[in-house]
PDB file of C-alpha atoms and ligand atoms in Angstrom:
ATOM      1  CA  UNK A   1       2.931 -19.919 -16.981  1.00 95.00           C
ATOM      2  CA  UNK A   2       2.722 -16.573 -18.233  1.00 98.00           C
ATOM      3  CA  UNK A   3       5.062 -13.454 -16.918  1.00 98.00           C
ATOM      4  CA  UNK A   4       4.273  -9.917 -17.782  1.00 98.00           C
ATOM      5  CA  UNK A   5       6.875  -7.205 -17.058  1.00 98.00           C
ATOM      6  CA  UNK A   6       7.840  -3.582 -18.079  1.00 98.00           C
ATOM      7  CA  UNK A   7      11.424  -2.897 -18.595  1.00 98.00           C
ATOM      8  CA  UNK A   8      13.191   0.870 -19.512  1.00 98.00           C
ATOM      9  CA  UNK A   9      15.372   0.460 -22.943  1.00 98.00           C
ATOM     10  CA  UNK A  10      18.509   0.022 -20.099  1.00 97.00           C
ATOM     11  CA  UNK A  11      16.589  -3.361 -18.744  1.00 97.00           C
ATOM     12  CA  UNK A  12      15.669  -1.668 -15.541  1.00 98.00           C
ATOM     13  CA  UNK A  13      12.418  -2.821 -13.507  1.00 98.00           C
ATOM     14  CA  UNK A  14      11.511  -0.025 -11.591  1.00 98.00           C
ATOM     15  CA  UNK A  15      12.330   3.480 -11.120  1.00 97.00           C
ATOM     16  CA  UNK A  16      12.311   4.471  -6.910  1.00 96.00           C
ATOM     17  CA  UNK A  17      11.833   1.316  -5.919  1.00 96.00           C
ATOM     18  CA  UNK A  18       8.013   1.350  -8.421  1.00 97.00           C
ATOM     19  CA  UNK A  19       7.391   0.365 -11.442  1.00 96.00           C
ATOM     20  CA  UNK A  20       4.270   3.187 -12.143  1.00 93.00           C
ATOM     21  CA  UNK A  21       6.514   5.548 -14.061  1.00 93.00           C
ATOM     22  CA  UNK A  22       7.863   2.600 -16.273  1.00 97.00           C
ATOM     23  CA  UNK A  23       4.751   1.754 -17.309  1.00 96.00           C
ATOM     24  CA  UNK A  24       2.891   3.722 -20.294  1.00 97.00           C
ATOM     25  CA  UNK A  25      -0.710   3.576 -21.956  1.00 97.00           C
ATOM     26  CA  UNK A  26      -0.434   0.758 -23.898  1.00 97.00           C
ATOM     27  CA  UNK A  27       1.442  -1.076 -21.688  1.00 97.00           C
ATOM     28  CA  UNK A  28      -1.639  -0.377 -19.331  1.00 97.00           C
ATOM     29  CA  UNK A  29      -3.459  -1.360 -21.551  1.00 97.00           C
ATOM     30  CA  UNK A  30      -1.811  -4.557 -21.960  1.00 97.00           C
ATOM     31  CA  UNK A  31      -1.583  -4.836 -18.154  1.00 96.00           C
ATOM     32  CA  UNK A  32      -5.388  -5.273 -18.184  1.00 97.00           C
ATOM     33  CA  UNK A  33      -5.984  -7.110 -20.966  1.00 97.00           C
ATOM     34  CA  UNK A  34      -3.852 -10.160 -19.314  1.00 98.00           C
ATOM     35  CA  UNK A  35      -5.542  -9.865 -16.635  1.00 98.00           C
ATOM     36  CA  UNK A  36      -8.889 -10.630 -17.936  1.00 98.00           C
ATOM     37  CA  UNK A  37      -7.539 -13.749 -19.053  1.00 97.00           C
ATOM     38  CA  UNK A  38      -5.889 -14.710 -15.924  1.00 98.00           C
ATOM     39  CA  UNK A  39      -7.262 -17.661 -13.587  1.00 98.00           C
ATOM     40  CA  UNK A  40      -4.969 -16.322 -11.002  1.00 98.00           C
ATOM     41  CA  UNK A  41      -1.973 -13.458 -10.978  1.00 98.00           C
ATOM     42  CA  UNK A  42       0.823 -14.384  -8.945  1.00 98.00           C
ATOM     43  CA  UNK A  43       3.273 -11.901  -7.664  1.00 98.00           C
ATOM     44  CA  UNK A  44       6.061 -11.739  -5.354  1.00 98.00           C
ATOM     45  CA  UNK A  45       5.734 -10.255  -1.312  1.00 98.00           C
ATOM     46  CA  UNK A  46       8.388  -7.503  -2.037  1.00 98.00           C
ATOM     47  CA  UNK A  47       6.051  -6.245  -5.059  1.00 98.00           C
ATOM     48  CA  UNK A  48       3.284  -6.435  -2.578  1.00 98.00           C
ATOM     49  CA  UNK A  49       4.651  -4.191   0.070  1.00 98.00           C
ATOM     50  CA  UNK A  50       6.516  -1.941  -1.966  1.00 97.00           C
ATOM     51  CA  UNK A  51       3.723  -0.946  -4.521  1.00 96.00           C
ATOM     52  CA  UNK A  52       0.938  -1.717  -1.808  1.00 94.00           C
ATOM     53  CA  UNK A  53      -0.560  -3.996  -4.247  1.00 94.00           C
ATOM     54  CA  UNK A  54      -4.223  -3.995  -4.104  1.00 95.00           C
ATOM     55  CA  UNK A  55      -6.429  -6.660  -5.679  1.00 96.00           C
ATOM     56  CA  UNK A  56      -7.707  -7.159  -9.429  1.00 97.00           C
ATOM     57  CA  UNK A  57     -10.575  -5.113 -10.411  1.00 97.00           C
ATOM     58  CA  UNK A  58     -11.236  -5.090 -14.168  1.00 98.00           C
ATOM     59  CA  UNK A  59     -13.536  -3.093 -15.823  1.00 97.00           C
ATOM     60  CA  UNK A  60     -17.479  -4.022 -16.176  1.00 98.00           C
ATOM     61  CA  UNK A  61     -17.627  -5.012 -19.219  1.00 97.00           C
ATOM     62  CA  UNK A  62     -14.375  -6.866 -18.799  1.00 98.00           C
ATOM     63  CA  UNK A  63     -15.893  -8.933 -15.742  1.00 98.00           C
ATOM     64  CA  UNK A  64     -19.338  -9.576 -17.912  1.00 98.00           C
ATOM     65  CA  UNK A  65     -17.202 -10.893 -20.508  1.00 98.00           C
ATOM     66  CA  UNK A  66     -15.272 -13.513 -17.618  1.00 98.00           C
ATOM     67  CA  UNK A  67     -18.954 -14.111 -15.861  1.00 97.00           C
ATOM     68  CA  UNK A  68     -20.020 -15.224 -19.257  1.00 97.00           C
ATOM     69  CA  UNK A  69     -17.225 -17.421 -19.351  1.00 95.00           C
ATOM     70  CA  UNK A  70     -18.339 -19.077 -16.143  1.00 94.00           C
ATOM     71  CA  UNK A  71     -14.973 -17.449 -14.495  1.00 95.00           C
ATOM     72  CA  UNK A  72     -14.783 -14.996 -11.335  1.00 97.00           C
ATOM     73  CA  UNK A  73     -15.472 -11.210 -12.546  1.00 98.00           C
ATOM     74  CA  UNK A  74     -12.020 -10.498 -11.303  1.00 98.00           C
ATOM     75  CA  UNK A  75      -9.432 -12.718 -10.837  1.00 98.00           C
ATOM     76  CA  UNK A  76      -7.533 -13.435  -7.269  1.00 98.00           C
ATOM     77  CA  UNK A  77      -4.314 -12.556  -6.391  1.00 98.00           C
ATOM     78  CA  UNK A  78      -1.864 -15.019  -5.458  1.00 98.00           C
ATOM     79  CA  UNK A  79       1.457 -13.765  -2.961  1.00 98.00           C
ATOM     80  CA  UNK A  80       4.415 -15.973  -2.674  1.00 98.00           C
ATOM     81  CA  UNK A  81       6.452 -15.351   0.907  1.00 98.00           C
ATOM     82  CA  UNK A  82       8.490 -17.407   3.313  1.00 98.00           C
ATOM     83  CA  UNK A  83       8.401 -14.580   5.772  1.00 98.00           C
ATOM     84  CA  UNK A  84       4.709 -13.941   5.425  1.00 98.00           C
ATOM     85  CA  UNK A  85       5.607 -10.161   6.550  1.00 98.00           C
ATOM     86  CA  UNK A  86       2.561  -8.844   4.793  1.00 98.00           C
ATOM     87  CA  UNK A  87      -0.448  -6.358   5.517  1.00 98.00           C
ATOM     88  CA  UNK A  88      -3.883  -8.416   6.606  1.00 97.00           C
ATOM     89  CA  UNK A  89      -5.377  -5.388   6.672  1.00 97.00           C
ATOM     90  CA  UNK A  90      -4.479  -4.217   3.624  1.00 97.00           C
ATOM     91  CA  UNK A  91      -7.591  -4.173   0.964  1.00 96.00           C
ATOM     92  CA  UNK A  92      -5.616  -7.168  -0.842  1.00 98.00           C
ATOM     93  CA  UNK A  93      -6.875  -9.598   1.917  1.00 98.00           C
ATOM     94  CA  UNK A  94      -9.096  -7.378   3.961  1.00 96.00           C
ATOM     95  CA  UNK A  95     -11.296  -6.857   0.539  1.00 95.00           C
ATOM     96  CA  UNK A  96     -10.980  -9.956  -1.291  1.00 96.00           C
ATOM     97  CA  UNK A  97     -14.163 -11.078  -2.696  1.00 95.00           C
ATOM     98  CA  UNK A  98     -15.319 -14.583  -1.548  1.00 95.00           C
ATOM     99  CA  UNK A  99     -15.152 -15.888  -5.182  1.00 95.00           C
ATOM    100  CA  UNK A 100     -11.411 -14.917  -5.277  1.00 97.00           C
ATOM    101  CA  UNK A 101      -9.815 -15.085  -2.377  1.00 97.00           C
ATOM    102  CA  UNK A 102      -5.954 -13.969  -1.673  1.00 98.00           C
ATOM    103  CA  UNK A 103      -4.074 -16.318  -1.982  1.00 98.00           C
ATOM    104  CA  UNK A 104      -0.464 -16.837   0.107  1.00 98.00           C
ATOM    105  CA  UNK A 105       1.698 -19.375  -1.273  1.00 98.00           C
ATOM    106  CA  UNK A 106       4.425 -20.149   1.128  1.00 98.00           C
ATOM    107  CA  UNK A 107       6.905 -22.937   2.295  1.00 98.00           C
ATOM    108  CA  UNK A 108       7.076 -25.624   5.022  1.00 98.00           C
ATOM    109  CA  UNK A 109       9.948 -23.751   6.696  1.00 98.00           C
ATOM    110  CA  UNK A 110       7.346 -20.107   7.616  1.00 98.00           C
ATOM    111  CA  UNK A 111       6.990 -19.218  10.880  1.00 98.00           C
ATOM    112  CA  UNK A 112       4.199 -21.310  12.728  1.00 98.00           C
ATOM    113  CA  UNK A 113       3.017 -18.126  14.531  1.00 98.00           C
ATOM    114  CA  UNK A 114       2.431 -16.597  11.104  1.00 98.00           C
ATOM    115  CA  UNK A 115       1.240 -19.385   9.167  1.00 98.00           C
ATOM    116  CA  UNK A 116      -1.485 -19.628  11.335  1.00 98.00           C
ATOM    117  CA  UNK A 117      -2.861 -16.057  11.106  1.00 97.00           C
ATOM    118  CA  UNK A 118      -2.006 -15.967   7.393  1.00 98.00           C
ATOM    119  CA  UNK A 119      -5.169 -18.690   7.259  1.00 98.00           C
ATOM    120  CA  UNK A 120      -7.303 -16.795   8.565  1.00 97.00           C
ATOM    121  CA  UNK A 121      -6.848 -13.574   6.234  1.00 97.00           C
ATOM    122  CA  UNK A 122      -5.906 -15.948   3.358  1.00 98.00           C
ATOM    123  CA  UNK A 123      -6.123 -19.246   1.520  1.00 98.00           C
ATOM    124  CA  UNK A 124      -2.732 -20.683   2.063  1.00 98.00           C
ATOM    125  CA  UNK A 125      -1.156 -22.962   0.307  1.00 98.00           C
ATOM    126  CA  UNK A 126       2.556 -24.428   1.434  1.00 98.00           C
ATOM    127  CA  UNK A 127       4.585 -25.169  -1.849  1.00 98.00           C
ATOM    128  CA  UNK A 128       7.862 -26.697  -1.293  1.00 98.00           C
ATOM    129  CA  UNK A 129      10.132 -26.972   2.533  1.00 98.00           C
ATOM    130  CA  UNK A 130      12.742 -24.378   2.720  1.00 98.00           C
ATOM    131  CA  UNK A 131      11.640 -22.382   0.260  1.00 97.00           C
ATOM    132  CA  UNK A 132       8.025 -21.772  -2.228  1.00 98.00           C
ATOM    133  CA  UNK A 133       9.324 -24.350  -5.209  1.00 98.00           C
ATOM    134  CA  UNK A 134       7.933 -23.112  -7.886  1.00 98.00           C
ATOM    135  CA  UNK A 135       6.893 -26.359  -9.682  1.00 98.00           C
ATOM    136  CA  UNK A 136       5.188 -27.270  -6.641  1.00 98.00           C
ATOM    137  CA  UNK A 137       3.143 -24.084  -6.511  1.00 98.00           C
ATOM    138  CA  UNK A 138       2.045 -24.224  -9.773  1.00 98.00           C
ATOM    139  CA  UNK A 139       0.833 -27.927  -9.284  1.00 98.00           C
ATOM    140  CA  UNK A 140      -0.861 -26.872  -6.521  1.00 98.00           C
ATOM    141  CA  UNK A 141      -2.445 -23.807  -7.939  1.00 98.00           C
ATOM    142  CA  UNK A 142      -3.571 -26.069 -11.001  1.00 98.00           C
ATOM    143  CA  UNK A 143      -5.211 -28.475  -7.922  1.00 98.00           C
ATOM    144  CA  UNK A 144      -7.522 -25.311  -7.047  1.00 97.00           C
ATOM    145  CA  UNK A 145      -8.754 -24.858 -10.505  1.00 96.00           C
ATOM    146  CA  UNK A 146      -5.832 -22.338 -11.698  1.00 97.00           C
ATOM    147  CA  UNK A 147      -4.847 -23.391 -14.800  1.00 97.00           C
ATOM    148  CA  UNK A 148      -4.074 -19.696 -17.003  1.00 98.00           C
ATOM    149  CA  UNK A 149      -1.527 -18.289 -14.343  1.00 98.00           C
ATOM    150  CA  UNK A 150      -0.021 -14.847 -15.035  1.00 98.00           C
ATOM    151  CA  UNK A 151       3.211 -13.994 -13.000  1.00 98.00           C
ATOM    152  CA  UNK A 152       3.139 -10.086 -12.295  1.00 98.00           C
ATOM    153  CA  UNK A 153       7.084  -9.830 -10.719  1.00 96.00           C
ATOM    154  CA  UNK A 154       8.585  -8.765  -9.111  1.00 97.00           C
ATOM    155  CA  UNK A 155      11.808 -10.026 -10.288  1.00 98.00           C
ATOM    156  CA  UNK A 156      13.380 -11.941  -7.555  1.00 98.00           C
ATOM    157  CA  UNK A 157      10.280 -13.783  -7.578  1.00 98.00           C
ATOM    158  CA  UNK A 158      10.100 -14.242 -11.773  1.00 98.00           C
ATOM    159  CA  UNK A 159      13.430 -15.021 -11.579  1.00 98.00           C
ATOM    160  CA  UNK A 160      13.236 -18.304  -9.798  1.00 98.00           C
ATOM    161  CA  UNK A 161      10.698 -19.064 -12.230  1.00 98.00           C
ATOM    162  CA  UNK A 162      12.981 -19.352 -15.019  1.00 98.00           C
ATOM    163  CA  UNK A 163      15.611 -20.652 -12.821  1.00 97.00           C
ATOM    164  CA  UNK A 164      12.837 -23.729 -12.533  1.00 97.00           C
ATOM    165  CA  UNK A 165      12.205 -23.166 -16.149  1.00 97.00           C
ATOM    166  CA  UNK A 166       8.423 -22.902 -15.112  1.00 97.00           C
ATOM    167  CA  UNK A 167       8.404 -19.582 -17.116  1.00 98.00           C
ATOM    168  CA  UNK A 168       6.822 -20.719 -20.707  1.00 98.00           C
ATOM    169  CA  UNK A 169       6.159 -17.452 -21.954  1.00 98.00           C
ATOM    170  CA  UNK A 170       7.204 -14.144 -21.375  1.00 98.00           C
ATOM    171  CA  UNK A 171       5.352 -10.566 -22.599  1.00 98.00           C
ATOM    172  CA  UNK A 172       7.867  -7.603 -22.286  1.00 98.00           C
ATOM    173  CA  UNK A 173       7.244  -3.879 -22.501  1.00 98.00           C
ATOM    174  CA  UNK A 174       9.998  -2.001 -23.216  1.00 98.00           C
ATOM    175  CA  UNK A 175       8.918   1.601 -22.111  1.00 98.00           C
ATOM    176  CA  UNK A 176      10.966   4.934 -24.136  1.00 98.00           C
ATOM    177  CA  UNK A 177      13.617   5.743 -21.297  1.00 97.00           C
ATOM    178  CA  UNK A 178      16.623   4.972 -19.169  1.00 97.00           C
ATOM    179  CA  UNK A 179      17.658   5.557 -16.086  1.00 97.00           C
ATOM    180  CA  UNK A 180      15.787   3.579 -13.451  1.00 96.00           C
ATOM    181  CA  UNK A 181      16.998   1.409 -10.689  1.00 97.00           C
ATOM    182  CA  UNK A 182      19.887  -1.584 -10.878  1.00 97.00           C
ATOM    183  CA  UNK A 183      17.053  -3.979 -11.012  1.00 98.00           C
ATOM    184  CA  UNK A 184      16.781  -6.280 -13.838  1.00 98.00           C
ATOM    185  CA  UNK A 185      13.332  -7.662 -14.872  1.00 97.00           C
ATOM    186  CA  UNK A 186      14.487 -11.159 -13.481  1.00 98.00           C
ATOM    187  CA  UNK A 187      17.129 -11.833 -10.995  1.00 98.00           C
ATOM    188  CA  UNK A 188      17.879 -15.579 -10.983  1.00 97.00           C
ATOM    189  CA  UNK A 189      19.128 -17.509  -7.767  1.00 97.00           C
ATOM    190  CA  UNK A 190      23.113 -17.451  -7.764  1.00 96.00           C
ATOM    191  CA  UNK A 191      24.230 -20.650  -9.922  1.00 95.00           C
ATOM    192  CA  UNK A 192      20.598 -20.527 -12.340  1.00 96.00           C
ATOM    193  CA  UNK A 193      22.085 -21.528 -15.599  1.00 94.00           C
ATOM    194  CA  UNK A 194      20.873 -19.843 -18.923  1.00 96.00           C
ATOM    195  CA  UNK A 195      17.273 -20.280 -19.999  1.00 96.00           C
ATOM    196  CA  UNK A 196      16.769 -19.651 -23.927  1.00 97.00           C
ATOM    197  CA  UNK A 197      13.685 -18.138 -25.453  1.00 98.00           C
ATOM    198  CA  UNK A 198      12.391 -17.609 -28.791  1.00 98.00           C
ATOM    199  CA  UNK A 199      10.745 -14.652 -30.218  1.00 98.00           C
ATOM    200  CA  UNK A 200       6.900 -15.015 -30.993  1.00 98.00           C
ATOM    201  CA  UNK A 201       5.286 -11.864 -31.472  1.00 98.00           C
ATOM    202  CA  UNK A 202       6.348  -8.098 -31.740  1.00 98.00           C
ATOM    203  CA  UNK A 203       4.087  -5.434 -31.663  1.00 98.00           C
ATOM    204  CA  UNK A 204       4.548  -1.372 -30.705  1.00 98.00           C
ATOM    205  CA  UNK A 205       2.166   1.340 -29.844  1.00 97.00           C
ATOM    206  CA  UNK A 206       3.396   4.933 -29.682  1.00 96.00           C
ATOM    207  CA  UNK A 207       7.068   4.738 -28.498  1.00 97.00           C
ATOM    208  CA  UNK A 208       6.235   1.192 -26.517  1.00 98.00           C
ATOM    209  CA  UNK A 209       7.440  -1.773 -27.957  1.00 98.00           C
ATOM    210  CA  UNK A 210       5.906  -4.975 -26.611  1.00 98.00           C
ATOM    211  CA  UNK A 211       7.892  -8.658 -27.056  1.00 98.00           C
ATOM    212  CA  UNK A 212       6.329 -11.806 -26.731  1.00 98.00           C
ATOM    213  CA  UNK A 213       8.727 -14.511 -26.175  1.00 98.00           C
ATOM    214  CA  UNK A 214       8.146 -18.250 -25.434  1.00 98.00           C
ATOM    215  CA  UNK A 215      10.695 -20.493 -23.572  1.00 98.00           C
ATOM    216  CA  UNK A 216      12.879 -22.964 -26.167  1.00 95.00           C
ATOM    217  CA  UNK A 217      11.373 -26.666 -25.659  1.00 81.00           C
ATOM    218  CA  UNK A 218      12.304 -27.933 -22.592  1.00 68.00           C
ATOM    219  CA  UNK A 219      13.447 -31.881 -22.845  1.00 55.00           C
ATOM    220  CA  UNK A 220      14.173 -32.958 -19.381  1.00 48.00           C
ATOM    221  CA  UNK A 221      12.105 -35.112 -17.182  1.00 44.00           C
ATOM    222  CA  UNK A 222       9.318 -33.497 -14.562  1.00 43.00           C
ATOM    223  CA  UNK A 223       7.834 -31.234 -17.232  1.00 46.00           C
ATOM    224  CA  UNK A 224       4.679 -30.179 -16.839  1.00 45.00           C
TER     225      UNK A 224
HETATM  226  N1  NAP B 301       8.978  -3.933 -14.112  1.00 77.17           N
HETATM  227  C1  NAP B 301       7.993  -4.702 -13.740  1.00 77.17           C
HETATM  228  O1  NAP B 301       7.206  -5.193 -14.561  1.00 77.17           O
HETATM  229  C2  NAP B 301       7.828  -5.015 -12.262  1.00 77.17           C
HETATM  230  C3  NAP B 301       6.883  -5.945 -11.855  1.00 77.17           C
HETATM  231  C4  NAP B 301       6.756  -6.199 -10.488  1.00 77.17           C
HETATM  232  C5  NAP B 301       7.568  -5.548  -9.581  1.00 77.17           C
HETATM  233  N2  NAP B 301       8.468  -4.644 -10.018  1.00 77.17           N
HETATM  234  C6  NAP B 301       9.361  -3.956  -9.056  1.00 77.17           C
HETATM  235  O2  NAP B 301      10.188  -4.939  -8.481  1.00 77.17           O
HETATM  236  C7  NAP B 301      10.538  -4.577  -7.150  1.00 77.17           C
HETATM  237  C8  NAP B 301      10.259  -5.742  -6.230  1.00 77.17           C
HETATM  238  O3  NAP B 301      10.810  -6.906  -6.776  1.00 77.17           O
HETATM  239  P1  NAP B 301      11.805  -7.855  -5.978  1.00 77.17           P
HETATM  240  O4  NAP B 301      12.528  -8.656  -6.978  1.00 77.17           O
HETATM  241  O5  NAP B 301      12.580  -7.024  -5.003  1.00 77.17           O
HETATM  242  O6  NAP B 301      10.813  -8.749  -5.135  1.00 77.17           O
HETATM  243  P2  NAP B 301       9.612  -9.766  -5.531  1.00 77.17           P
HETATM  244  O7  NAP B 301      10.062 -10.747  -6.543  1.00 77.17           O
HETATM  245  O8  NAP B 301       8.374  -8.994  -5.779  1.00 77.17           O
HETATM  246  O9  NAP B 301       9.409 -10.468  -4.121  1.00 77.17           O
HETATM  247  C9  NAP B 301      10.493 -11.126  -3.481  1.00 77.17           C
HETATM  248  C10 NAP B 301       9.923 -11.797  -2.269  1.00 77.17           C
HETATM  249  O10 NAP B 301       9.065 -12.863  -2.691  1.00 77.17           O
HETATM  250  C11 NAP B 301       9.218 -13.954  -1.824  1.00 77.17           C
HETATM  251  N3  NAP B 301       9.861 -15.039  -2.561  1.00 77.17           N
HETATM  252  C12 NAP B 301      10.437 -15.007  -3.782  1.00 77.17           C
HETATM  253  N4  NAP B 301      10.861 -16.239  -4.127  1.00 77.17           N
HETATM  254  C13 NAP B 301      10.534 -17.060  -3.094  1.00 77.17           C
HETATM  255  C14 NAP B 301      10.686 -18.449  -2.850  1.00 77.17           C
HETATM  256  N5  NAP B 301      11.240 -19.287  -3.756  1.00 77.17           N
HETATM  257  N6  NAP B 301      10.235 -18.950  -1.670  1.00 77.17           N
HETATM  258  C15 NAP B 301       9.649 -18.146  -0.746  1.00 77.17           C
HETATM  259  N7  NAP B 301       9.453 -16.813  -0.937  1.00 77.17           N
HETATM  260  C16 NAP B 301       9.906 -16.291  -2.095  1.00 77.17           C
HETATM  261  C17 NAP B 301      10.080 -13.473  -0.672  1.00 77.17           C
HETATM  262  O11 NAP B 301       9.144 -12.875   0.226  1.00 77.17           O
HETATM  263  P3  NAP B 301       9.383 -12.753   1.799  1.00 77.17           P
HETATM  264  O12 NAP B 301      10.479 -11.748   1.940  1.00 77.17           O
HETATM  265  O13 NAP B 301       8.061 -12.273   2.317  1.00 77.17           O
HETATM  266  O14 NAP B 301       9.765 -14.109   2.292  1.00 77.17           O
HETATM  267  C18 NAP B 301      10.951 -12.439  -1.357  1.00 77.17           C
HETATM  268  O15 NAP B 301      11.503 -11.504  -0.467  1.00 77.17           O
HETATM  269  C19 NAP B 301       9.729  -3.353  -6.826  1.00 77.17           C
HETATM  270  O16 NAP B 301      10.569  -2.234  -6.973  1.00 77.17           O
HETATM  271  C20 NAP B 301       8.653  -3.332  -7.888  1.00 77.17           C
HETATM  272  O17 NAP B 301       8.267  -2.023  -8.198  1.00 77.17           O
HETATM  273  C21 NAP B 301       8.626  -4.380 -11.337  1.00 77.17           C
END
């Protein structure tokens, strides 16, 4: 599993409550080319609502290139939410192609009410009792023929990935300011211990400095 984030040089994840003015060309640039290469982006509800997260759409040549590949041109979108407080009207599930449909992934414990109209804007998958586990989504995502999956935030959301050290690499762009708001690029569930990472690849571009960072071997039992 693959996470992609933007930070300022203070560590900060957004700036207003959005992360568009963290984000610069080449991180854009960047932004898209994961994408392409994406089975399926996964992204937490809060991102969804705050930044009215639409679905992919890459460029034409980029969705030749995944046609050719025998892939989707665009790659779906996959929310994760217990409350399933979301927007079925919103393009995200109102426009999803049929060949990549929105995904919800969500946990025994959702409303019934909800869970039932979330199927009928969404495919819905339920990952886990009280709460989406993450292992459990990503086994189930790998079930519907998701094997590349790129986590797009938000933080709360990342941050229980690493805190069920399902994050195996991280890409970081660290954007030329300071200032934004008290939001970390992860926030791990009170008690997550430390996860350790080792630097892979370093690359910059004007005054943005991407970091590519893969998770230290993990020697416990359950791995996938
Ligand atoms: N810097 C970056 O690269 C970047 C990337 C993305 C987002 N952002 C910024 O991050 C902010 C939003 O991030 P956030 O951390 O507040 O929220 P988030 O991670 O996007 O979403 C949190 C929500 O996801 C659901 N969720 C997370 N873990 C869950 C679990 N284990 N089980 C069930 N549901 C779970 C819950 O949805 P429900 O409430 O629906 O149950 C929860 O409220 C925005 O300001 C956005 O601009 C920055």
């Amino acid at each position: 599993m693959t996470g992609h984030m933007v930070a300022g040089l203070d560590g900060t994840a957004a700036i207003g409550g959005r992360v568009g003015a963290l984000s610069t060309r080449p991180d854009q640039a960047l932004f898209r080319a994961m994408r392409q290469i994406a089975d399926i982006v996964l992204v937490g509800a809060e991102t969804v609502r705050r930044e009215g997260y639409g679905r992919v759409r890459l460029s034409e040549q980029a969705q030749a290139q995944r046609r050719r590949l025998g892939q989707p041109p665009n790659p779906p979108v996959a929310v994760i939410s217990r409350s399933l407080e979301l927007d079925w009207t919103a393009s995200l599930f109102a426009d999803a192609p049929e060949d990549a449909p929105t995904h919800v992934i969500t946990c025994a414990a959702a409303d019934p009410e909800r869970l039932a109209e979330a199927e009928r804007f969404a495919t819905v998958v339920v990952a886990g009792d009280e709460r989406v586990e993450p292992a459990a989504a990503l086994r189930a995502l790998a079930e519907l023929g998701h094997h590349v999956v790129l986590c797009e935030g938000g933080p709360t959301w990342l941050g229980e990935l690493v805190a069920a050290d399902r994050l195996d690499e991280l890409c970081l762009s660290m954007s030329p300011l300071m200032g934004g708001d008290r939001l970390p690029v992860a926030v791990t569930p009170e008690g997550a211990g430390i996860n350790r990472f080792e630097l892979k690849g370093i690359m910059a571009e004007d005054d943005t400095l991407f970091l590519r960072y893969e998770a230290e071997a993990r020697g416990g039992q359950g791995d996938e």
